[in-house]
């Protein structure tokens, strides 16, 4: 299958990212309208009750600023994955989202950890490292664009800002890197150069010695 066919447009490219972003805004809207607080459904590390956050944390946000800061990179990166890596896009989102939450549940501080930023770091890491690992010129270009737009995010996998779940960021970043390696041969890959012999090449043998093919002249009978 050619690269152009693999990059063919499909409705899921923007549909799934749009559904995800709309859903997190809808959930936050319910919180505001009815006075709910869904923070308790986030990841609370190393407790059975806090394990439900592994599945729910990516849909819960503390305020509009938190929500807005996640929405744009979430839509851009998720759209990129569904366009350039559509063969594994659902696996990256679902499996990656689970393990991002799970690792956060294991390593994080004893506090509620909420927000889609873990998924944002998952997608950022996957897109960046996939392009580098596959060495395909279009995917490398995408990696460079991603690092240009969101490269400063890398610092927030470290505990440099109070109140921010750097553990969730680190978990997503790590899972994205692992998935980029595991799925390196899925979808678009760098095609090996296929050598085609020309008439000039036929003048040499397998060892490179000049050996033109013998010519036989046909003679007409007398």
Tab-separated table of C-alpha atoms in Angstrom:
chain	number	residue	atom	x	y	z
A	1	UNK	CA	0.000	0.000	0.000
A	2	UNK	CA	1.372	3.410	-0.935
A	3	UNK	CA	1.880	6.263	1.489
A	4	UNK	CA	-0.853	8.336	-0.179
A	5	UNK	CA	-3.390	5.547	0.323
A	6	UNK	CA	-2.367	5.176	3.949
A	7	UNK	CA	-2.901	8.909	4.445
A	8	UNK	CA	-6.347	8.899	2.850
A	9	UNK	CA	-8.922	11.081	4.571
A	10	UNK	CA	-11.554	9.516	6.821
A	11	UNK	CA	-14.245	11.011	9.053
A	12	UNK	CA	-12.581	9.691	12.228
A	13	UNK	CA	-9.618	12.042	11.750
A	14	UNK	CA	-11.552	14.926	13.307
A	15	UNK	CA	-14.637	13.122	14.615
A	16	UNK	CA	-12.995	11.246	17.485
A	17	UNK	CA	-10.900	14.247	18.641
A	18	UNK	CA	-14.004	16.467	18.484
A	19	UNK	CA	-16.078	13.964	20.492
A	20	UNK	CA	-13.349	13.727	23.123
A	21	UNK	CA	-12.966	17.499	23.500
A	22	UNK	CA	-16.744	18.088	23.536
A	23	UNK	CA	-17.207	15.366	26.153
A	24	UNK	CA	-14.730	16.874	28.617
A	25	UNK	CA	-16.359	20.300	28.213
A	26	UNK	CA	-19.790	18.728	28.664
A	27	UNK	CA	-18.727	16.970	31.859
A	28	UNK	CA	-17.241	20.184	33.235
A	29	UNK	CA	-20.444	22.022	32.292
A	30	UNK	CA	-22.468	19.558	34.357
A	31	UNK	CA	-20.187	20.211	37.321
A	32	UNK	CA	-20.693	23.965	37.053
A	33	UNK	CA	-24.433	23.896	36.404
A	34	UNK	CA	-25.366	21.480	39.170
A	35	UNK	CA	-22.605	22.297	41.658
A	36	UNK	CA	-20.935	18.897	41.491
A	37	UNK	CA	-17.294	18.202	42.202
A	38	UNK	CA	-15.938	15.260	40.240
A	39	UNK	CA	-12.390	15.541	41.562
A	40	UNK	CA	-13.038	12.543	43.807
A	41	UNK	CA	-13.310	10.418	40.649
A	42	UNK	CA	-9.714	11.150	39.719
A	43	UNK	CA	-6.730	8.908	40.386
A	44	UNK	CA	-5.941	8.501	44.074
A	45	UNK	CA	-2.736	6.463	44.203
A	46	UNK	CA	-2.485	2.965	45.619
A	47	UNK	CA	-6.033	2.689	46.949
A	48	UNK	CA	-8.786	0.479	45.582
A	49	UNK	CA	-11.329	3.305	45.591
A	50	UNK	CA	-8.845	5.557	43.792
A	51	UNK	CA	-8.308	2.979	41.030
A	52	UNK	CA	-11.490	4.058	39.259
A	53	UNK	CA	-9.643	7.238	38.393
A	54	UNK	CA	-7.449	5.225	36.021
A	55	UNK	CA	-10.462	5.199	33.678
A	56	UNK	CA	-12.118	8.508	34.606
A	57	UNK	CA	-9.332	10.963	35.317
A	58	UNK	CA	-8.860	11.969	31.654
A	59	UNK	CA	-12.372	13.481	31.560
A	60	UNK	CA	-12.217	15.580	34.753
A	61	UNK	CA	-10.800	19.116	35.115
A	62	UNK	CA	-10.495	21.544	37.975
A	63	UNK	CA	-11.313	24.820	36.186
A	64	UNK	CA	-11.818	26.414	32.771
A	65	UNK	CA	-8.145	27.345	32.446
A	66	UNK	CA	-7.106	23.754	33.084
A	67	UNK	CA	-9.695	22.556	30.572
A	68	UNK	CA	-8.814	25.082	27.872
A	69	UNK	CA	-5.062	24.426	28.147
A	70	UNK	CA	-5.690	20.735	27.496
A	71	UNK	CA	-8.345	21.075	24.794
A	72	UNK	CA	-6.299	22.608	21.960
A	73	UNK	CA	-3.229	20.311	22.125
A	74	UNK	CA	-5.562	17.359	22.707
A	75	UNK	CA	-7.480	18.075	19.505
A	76	UNK	CA	-4.364	18.831	17.424
A	77	UNK	CA	-2.359	15.815	18.583
A	78	UNK	CA	-5.255	13.376	18.484
A	79	UNK	CA	-6.125	14.508	14.948
A	80	UNK	CA	-2.495	13.976	13.950
A	81	UNK	CA	-2.510	10.448	15.340
A	82	UNK	CA	-5.750	9.536	13.570
A	83	UNK	CA	-4.430	10.894	10.268
A	84	UNK	CA	-0.828	9.718	10.233
A	85	UNK	CA	-1.157	6.629	12.446
A	86	UNK	CA	-4.749	5.544	11.863
A	87	UNK	CA	-3.801	1.843	11.938
A	88	UNK	CA	-2.963	2.094	15.635
A	89	UNK	CA	-4.796	5.285	16.668
A	90	UNK	CA	-7.486	3.587	18.757
A	91	UNK	CA	-4.920	1.360	20.457
A	92	UNK	CA	-2.747	4.349	21.312
A	93	UNK	CA	-5.698	6.253	22.762
A	94	UNK	CA	-7.322	3.397	24.699
A	95	UNK	CA	-4.357	1.266	25.751
A	96	UNK	CA	-2.148	4.308	26.235
A	97	UNK	CA	-4.818	6.106	28.225
A	98	UNK	CA	-5.246	3.120	30.537
A	99	UNK	CA	-1.545	2.644	31.255
A	100	UNK	CA	-1.027	6.381	31.696
A	101	UNK	CA	-3.646	6.342	34.450
A	102	UNK	CA	-2.368	3.061	35.865
A	103	UNK	CA	1.258	4.189	36.178
A	104	UNK	CA	0.044	7.434	37.741
A	105	UNK	CA	-1.920	5.339	40.258
A	106	UNK	CA	1.288	3.494	41.135
A	107	UNK	CA	3.854	6.309	41.367
A	108	UNK	CA	1.951	9.495	42.207
A	109	UNK	CA	1.674	11.457	45.446
A	110	UNK	CA	-1.313	10.838	47.706
A	111	UNK	CA	-3.690	13.309	46.156
A	112	UNK	CA	-6.416	13.310	43.517
A	113	UNK	CA	-4.896	13.510	40.052
A	114	UNK	CA	-7.236	14.770	37.327
A	115	UNK	CA	-7.132	16.076	33.772
A	116	UNK	CA	-6.496	15.014	30.179
A	117	UNK	CA	-2.912	16.261	30.297
A	118	UNK	CA	-1.678	12.699	30.766
A	119	UNK	CA	-3.245	11.835	27.399
A	120	UNK	CA	-1.783	14.998	25.865
A	121	UNK	CA	1.705	13.904	26.935
A	122	UNK	CA	0.970	10.379	25.705
A	123	UNK	CA	0.067	11.690	22.227
A	124	UNK	CA	2.918	14.205	22.163
A	125	UNK	CA	5.452	11.508	23.000
A	126	UNK	CA	3.994	8.976	20.577
A	127	UNK	CA	3.896	11.382	17.623
A	128	UNK	CA	7.377	12.744	18.277
A	129	UNK	CA	9.178	9.442	18.790
A	130	UNK	CA	7.262	7.580	16.074
A	131	UNK	CA	8.512	9.988	13.432
A	132	UNK	CA	12.096	9.669	14.637
A	133	UNK	CA	11.980	5.877	14.918
A	134	UNK	CA	10.315	5.281	11.530
A	135	UNK	CA	12.586	7.757	9.690
A	136	UNK	CA	9.844	8.562	7.196
A	137	UNK	CA	10.279	12.104	5.915
A	138	UNK	CA	6.629	13.113	6.434
A	139	UNK	CA	6.549	11.704	9.941
A	140	UNK	CA	9.876	13.295	10.849
A	141	UNK	CA	8.469	16.619	9.625
A	142	UNK	CA	5.428	16.098	11.840
A	143	UNK	CA	7.719	15.356	14.796
A	144	UNK	CA	9.582	18.619	14.232
A	145	UNK	CA	6.323	20.565	14.029
A	146	UNK	CA	5.101	18.973	17.264
A	147	UNK	CA	8.320	19.750	19.115
A	148	UNK	CA	8.157	23.336	17.798
A	149	UNK	CA	4.560	23.795	19.012
A	150	UNK	CA	4.677	21.894	22.281
A	151	UNK	CA	8.349	21.295	23.023
A	152	UNK	CA	8.217	23.367	26.213
A	153	UNK	CA	5.854	20.759	27.673
A	154	UNK	CA	8.806	18.467	28.298
A	155	UNK	CA	9.797	20.402	31.416
A	156	UNK	CA	6.520	19.560	33.128
A	157	UNK	CA	7.382	15.880	33.453
A	158	UNK	CA	9.490	17.159	36.347
A	159	UNK	CA	8.165	18.475	39.692
A	160	UNK	CA	8.769	22.145	38.864
A	161	UNK	CA	5.278	23.525	39.454
A	162	UNK	CA	3.267	23.068	42.627
A	163	UNK	CA	-0.227	21.688	42.206
A	164	UNK	CA	0.517	20.130	38.805
A	165	UNK	CA	0.459	16.347	38.342
A	166	UNK	CA	3.918	15.887	36.897
A	167	UNK	CA	3.493	12.173	37.647
A	168	UNK	CA	0.615	12.008	35.157
A	169	UNK	CA	2.701	13.869	32.589
A	170	UNK	CA	5.669	11.561	33.102
A	171	UNK	CA	3.432	8.492	32.888
A	172	UNK	CA	1.889	9.624	29.597
A	173	UNK	CA	5.258	10.581	28.135
A	174	UNK	CA	6.763	7.205	29.041
A	175	UNK	CA	3.815	5.199	27.701
A	176	UNK	CA	3.874	7.199	24.448
A	177	UNK	CA	7.549	6.381	23.934
A	178	UNK	CA	6.961	2.675	24.572
A	179	UNK	CA	4.005	2.527	22.175
A	180	UNK	CA	5.983	4.389	19.492
A	181	UNK	CA	8.578	1.625	19.659
A	182	UNK	CA	6.098	-1.264	19.840
A	183	UNK	CA	4.084	0.007	16.857
A	184	UNK	CA	7.098	1.122	14.815
A	185	UNK	CA	6.262	-1.300	11.989
A	186	UNK	CA	2.540	-0.500	11.842
A	187	UNK	CA	1.163	1.877	9.210
A	188	UNK	CA	3.543	4.186	7.367
A	189	UNK	CA	7.146	3.011	7.409
A	190	UNK	CA	10.245	3.946	5.480
A	191	UNK	CA	10.267	1.929	2.293
A	192	UNK	CA	13.484	0.090	1.458
A	193	UNK	CA	15.061	1.158	-1.804
A	194	UNK	CA	14.397	-1.332	-4.560
A	195	UNK	CA	17.357	-1.588	-6.958
A	196	UNK	CA	16.346	-2.025	-10.588
A	197	UNK	CA	18.874	-3.226	-13.123
A	198	UNK	CA	19.381	-1.196	-16.270
A	199	UNK	CA	20.920	-2.236	-19.580
A	200	UNK	CA	24.226	-0.772	-18.424
A	201	UNK	CA	24.205	-2.970	-15.307
A	202	UNK	CA	23.854	-6.059	-17.500
A	203	UNK	CA	27.335	-5.395	-18.876
A	204	UNK	CA	28.872	-6.443	-15.533
A	205	UNK	CA	28.806	-9.719	-13.630
A	206	UNK	CA	27.894	-10.162	-9.937
A	207	UNK	CA	31.486	-9.389	-8.893
A	208	UNK	CA	31.574	-6.118	-10.852
A	209	UNK	CA	33.770	-7.371	-13.703
A	210	UNK	CA	33.035	-6.162	-17.225
A	211	UNK	CA	31.300	-9.047	-18.917
A	212	UNK	CA	29.029	-8.040	-21.784
A	213	UNK	CA	26.634	-10.699	-23.005
A	214	UNK	CA	27.760	-12.632	-26.023
A	215	UNK	CA	26.127	-11.794	-29.308
A	216	UNK	CA	25.317	-14.455	-31.871
A	217	UNK	CA	25.000	-13.464	-35.513
A	218	UNK	CA	22.488	-15.267	-37.542
A	219	UNK	CA	23.515	-16.168	-41.065
A	220	UNK	CA	21.086	-16.670	-43.850
A	221	UNK	CA	21.471	-19.965	-45.642
A	222	UNK	CA	23.016	-19.754	-49.089
